[in-house]
Short mmCIF file of C-alpha atoms and ligand atoms in Angstrom, two decimals:
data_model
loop_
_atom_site.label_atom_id
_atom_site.label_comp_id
_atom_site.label_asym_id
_atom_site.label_seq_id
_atom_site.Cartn_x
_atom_site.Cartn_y
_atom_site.Cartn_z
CA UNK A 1076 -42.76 -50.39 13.43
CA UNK A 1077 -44.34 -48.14 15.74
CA UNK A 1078 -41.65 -46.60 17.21
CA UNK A 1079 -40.35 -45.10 13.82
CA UNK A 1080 -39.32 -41.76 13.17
CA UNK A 1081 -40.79 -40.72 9.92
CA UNK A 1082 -40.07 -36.72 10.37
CA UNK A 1083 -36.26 -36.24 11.73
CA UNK A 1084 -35.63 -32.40 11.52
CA UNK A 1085 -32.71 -30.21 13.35
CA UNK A 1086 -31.77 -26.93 12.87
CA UNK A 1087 -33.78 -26.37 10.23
CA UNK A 1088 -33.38 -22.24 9.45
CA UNK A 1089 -35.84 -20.35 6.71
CA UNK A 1090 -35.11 -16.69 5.62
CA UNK A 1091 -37.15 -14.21 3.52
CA UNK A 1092 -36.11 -11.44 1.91
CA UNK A 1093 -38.12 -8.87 0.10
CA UNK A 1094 -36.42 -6.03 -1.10
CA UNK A 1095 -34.09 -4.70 2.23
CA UNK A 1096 -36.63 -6.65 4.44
CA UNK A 1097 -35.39 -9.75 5.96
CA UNK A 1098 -37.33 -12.24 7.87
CA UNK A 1099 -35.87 -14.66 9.76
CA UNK A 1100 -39.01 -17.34 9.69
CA UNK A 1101 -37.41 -20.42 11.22
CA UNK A 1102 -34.31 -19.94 13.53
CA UNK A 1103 -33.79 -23.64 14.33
CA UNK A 1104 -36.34 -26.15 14.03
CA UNK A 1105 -36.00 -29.48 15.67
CA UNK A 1106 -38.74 -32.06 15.77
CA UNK A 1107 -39.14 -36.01 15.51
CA UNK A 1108 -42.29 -37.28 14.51
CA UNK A 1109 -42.79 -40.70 14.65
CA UNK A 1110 -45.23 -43.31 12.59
CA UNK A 1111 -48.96 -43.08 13.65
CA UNK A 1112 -48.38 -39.65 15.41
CA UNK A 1113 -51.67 -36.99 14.66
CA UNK A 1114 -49.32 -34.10 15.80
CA UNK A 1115 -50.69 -30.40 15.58
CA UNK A 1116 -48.43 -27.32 15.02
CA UNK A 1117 -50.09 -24.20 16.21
CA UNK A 1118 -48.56 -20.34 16.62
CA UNK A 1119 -49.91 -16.90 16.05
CA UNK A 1120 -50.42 -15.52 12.26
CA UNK A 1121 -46.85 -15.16 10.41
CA UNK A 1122 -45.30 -17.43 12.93
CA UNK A 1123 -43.97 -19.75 10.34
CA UNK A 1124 -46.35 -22.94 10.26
CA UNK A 1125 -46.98 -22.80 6.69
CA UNK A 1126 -43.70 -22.14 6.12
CA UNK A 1127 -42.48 -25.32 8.20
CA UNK A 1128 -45.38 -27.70 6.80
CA UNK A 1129 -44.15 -26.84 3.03
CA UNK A 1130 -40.61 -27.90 4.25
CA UNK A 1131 -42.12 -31.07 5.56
CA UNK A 1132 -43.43 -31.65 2.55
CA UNK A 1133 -40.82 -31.02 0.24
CA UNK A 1134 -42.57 -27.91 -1.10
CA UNK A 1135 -39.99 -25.62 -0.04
CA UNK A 1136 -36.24 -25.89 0.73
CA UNK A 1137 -34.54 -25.04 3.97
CA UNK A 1138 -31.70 -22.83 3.87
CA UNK A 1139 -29.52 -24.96 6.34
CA UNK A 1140 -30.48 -27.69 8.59
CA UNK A 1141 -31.22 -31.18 8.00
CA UNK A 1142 -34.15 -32.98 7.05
CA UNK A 1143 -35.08 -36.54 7.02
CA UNK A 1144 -38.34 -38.46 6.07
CA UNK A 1145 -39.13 -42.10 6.30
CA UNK A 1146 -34.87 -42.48 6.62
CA UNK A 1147 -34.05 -40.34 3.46
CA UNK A 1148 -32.12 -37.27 3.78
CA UNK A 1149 -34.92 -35.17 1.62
CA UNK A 1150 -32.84 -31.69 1.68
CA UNK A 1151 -29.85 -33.77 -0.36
CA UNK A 1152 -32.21 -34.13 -3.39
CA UNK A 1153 -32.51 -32.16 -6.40
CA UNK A 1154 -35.65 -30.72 -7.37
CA UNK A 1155 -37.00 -33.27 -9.90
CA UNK A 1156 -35.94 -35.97 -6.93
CA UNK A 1157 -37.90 -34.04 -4.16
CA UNK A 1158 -41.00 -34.17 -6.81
CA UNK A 1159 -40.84 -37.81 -7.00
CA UNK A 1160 -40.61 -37.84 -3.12
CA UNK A 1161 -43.40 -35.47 -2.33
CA UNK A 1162 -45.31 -37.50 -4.64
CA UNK A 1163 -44.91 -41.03 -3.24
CA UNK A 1164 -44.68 -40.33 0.37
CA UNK A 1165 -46.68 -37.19 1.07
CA UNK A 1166 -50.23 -36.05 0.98
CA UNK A 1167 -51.30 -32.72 1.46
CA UNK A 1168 -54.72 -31.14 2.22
CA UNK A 1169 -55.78 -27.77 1.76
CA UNK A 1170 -57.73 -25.19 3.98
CA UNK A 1171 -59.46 -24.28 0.36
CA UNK A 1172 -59.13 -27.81 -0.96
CA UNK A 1173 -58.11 -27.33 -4.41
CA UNK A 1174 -61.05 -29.45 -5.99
CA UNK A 1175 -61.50 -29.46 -9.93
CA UNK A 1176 -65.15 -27.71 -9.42
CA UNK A 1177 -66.43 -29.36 -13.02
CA UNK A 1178 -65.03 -32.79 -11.79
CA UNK A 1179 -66.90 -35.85 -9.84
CA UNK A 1180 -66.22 -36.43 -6.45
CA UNK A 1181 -64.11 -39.63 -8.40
CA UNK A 1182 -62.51 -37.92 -11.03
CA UNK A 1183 -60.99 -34.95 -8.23
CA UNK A 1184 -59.58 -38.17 -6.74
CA UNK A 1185 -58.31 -39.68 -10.20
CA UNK A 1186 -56.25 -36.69 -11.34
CA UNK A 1187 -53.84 -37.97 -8.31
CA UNK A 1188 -53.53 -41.46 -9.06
CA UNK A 1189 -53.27 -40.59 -12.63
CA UNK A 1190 -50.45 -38.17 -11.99
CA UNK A 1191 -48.98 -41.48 -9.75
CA UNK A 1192 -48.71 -43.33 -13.16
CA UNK A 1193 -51.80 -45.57 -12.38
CA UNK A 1194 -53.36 -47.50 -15.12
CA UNK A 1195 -56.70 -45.80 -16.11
CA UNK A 1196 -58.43 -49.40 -15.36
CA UNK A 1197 -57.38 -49.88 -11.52
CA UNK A 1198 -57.82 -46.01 -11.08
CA UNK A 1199 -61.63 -45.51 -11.43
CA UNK A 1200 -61.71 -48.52 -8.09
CA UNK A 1201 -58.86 -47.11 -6.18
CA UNK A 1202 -60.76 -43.59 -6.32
CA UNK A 1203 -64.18 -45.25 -4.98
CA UNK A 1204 -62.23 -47.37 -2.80
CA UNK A 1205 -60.64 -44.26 -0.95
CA UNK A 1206 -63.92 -42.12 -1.27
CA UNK A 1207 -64.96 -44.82 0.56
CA UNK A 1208 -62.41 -44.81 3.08
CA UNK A 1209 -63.12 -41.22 4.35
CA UNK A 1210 -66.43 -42.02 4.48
CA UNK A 1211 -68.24 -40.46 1.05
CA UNK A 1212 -69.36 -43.26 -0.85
CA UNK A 1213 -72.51 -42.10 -1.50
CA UNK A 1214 -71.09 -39.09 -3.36
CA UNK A 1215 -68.49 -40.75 -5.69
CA UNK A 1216 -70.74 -39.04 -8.58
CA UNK A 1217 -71.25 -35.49 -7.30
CA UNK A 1218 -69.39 -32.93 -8.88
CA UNK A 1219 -67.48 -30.73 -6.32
CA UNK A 1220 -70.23 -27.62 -6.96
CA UNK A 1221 -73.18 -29.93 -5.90
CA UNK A 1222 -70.76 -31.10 -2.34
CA UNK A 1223 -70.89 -29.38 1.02
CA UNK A 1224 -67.83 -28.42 2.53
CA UNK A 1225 -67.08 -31.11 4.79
CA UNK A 1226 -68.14 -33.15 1.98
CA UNK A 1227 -65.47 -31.61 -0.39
CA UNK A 1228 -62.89 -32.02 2.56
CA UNK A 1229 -63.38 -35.52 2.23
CA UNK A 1230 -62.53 -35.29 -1.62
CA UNK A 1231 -59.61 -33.49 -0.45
CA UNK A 1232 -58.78 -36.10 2.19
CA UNK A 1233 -59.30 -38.57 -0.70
CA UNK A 1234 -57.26 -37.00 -3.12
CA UNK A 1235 -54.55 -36.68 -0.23
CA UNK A 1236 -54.13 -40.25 0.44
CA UNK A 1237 -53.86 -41.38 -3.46
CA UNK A 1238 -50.54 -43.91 -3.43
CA UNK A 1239 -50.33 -44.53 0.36
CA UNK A 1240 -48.73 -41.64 0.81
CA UNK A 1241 -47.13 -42.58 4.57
CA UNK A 1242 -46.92 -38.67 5.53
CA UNK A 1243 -50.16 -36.50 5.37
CA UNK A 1244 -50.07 -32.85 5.85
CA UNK A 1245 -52.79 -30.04 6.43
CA UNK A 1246 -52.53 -26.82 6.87
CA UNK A 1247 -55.72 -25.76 8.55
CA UNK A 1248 -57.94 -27.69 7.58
CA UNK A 1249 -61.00 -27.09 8.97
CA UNK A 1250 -60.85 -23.36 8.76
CA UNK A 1251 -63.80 -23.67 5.58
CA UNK A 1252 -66.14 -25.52 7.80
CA UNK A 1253 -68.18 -25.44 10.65
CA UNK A 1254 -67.68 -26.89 14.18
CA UNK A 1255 -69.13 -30.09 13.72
CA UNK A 1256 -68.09 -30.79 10.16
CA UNK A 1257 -64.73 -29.64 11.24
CA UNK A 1258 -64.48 -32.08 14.36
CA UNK A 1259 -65.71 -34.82 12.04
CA UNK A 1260 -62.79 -33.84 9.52
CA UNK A 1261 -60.26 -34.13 12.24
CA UNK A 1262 -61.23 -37.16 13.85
CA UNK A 1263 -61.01 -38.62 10.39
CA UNK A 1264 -57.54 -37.93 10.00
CA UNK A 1265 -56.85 -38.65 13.59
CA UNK A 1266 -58.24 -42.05 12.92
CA UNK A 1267 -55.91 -42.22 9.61
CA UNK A 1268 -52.78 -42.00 11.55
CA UNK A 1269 -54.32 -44.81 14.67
CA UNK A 1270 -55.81 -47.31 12.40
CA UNK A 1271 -53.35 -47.36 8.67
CA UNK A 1272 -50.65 -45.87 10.34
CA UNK A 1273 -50.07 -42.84 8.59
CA UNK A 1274 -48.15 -39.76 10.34
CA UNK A 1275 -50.30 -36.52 10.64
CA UNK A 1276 -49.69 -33.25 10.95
CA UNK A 1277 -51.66 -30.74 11.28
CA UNK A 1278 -51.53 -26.82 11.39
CA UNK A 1279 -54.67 -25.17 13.20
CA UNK A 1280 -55.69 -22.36 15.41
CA UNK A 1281 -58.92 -24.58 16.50
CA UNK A 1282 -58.91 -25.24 20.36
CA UNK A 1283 -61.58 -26.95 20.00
CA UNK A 1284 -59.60 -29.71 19.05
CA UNK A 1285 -56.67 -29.68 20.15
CA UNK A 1286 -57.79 -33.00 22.29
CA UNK A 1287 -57.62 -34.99 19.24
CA UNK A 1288 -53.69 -34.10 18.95
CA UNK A 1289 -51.36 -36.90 20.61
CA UNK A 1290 -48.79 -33.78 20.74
CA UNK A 1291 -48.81 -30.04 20.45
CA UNK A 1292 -45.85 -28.30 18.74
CA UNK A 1293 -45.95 -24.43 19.41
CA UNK A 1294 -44.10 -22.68 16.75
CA UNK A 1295 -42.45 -19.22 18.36
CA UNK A 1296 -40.04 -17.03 17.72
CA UNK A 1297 -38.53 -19.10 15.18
CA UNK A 1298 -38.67 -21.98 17.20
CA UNK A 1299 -40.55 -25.06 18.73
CA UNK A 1300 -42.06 -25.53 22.22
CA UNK A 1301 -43.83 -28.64 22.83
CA UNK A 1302 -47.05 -28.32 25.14
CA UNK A 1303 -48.33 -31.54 26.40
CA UNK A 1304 -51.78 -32.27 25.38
CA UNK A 1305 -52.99 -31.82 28.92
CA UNK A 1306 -51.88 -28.41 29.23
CA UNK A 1307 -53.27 -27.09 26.30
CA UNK A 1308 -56.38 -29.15 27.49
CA UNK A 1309 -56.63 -27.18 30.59
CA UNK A 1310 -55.98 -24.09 28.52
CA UNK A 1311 -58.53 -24.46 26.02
CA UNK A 1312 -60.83 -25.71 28.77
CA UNK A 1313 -60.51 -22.51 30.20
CA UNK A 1314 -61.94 -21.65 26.56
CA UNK A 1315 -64.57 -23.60 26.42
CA UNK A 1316 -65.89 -27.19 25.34
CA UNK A 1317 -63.41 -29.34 24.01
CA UNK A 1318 -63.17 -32.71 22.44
CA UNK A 1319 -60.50 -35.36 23.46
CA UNK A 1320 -59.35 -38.67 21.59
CA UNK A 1321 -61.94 -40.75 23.93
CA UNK A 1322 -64.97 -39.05 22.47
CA UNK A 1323 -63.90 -41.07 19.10
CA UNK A 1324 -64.76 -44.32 20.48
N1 ATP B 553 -42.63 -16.10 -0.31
C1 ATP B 553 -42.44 -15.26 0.72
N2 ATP B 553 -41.66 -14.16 0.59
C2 ATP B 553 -41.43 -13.32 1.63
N3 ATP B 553 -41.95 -13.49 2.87
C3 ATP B 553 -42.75 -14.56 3.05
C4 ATP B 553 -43.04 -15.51 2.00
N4 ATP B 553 -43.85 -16.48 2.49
C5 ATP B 553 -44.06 -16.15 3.78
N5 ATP B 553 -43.41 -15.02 4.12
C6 ATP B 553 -43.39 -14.38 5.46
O1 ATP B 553 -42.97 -15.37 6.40
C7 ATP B 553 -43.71 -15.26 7.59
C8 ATP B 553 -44.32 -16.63 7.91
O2 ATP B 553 -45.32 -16.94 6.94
P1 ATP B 553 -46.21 -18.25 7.05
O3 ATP B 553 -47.15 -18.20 5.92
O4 ATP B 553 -45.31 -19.43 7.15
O5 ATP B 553 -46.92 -18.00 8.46
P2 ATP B 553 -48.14 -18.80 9.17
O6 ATP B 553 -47.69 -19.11 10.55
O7 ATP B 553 -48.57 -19.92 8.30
O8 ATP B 553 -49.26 -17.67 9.25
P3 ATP B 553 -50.87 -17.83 9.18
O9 ATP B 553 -51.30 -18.40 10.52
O10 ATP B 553 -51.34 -16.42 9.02
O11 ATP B 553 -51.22 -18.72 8.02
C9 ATP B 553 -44.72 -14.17 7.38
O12 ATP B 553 -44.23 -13.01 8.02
C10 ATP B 553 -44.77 -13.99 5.89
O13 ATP B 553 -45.01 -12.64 5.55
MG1 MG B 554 -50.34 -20.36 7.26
#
């Protein structure tokens, strides 16, 4: 199992075009990512990461190039099919999280499973159960307003992982919060992908963390470099203090 490719992409191309302007986004994307990966994608401003993460996640469709997740061809399905798919398999979490503000920490949670088809009666425990999980229990009854940030990351982390999704995607997710609450949110999903399994990526521009990435993708010109996690180790030593995946234990 843990040599399985859940993200297969190649050539994956992505054009805008607003009035006569034409942006050529993504020139040819390949990447594998395989089961248990915590993966980062990083790149300057209007390189394309957000872009690339909503094609991972069935947000947005590619306009040539092939995509497969968990060993289905995503880019052959329809839209009500890709729906279904994003649903089931993927989780995504938000820089700006997305939280019903009126709603408990619980209920933010709920509105996922609910949309999953669970019955109302297992949904109120699966919600403190995953609460639990990134680490909030103590806040299952807190509406988002009365939550720190972090705090409401967790929510969001929460939300994200309603129906085992196997695929969990953030785009920059600790841009809201400070340093430490941001490390903490990072080694929480770093520890998602070692310990259930799940495959994490991850856009961010925060060296400060780029030690708790088992791989760096550098999105370019269109396209991918991979850095290894020692270079950009040395690099954002260079920076200043960094954290690696042996600070977690
Ligand atoms: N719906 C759209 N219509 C036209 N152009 C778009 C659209 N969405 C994004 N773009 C353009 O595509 C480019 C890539 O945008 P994208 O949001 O993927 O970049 P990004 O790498 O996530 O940037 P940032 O780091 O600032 O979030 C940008 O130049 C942007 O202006
Ligand atoms: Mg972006």
């Amino acid at each position: 199992m843990d040599n399985e490719c859940v993200i297969v992409a190649k050539g994956i191309k992505k054009t805008y075009r607003s009035g006569s302007v034409q942006s050529n986004v993504l020139q040819g994307i390949d990447m594998e990512v395989m089961r248990g990966e915590c993966v980062f994608l990083v790149g300057p401003s209007g390189s394309g990461k957000t872009t690339l993460l909503s094609i991972l996640g069935c947000i947005l469709s590619p306009d040539s190039g092939e995509l497969q997740i968990m060993d289905y061809d995503v880019t052959g399905l329809n839209a009500k099919h890709q729906a279904r798919f994003r649903r089931e398999h993927v989780g995504f979490v938000f820089q700006r999280f997305h939280l019903f503000d009126g709603l408990q920490a619980w209920e933010n949670v709920r509105v996922a499973l609910d949309l999953l088809g669970y019955p109302a009666r297992l949904a109120k425990a699966e919600s403190h159960r995953l609460l639990e999980l990134v680490g909030l229990s103590d806040r299952t009854e807190y509406r988002s307003s009365q939550l720190s940030m972090g705090q409401r990351q967790r929510v969001a982390l929460a939300r994200a992982l309603a129906g085992d999704p196997d695929l969990i995607l953030a785009d920059e997710p600790t841009a809201s919060l400070d340093a430490e609450t941001g490390l903490n949110a990072m080694k929480t999903l770093n520890q998602l992908a070692k310990t259930l399994g799940k495959t994490v990526v991850v856009v961010t521009h925060d060296s400060r963390i780029f030690g708790l990435a088992d791989r760096i993708l550098n999105l370019v010109d269109g396209r991918i470099n991979e850095s290894t996690v020692e270079q950009r180790q040395k690099a954002s030593n260079l920076a200043g203090q960094t954290v690696s995946a042996a600070d977690l234990r």
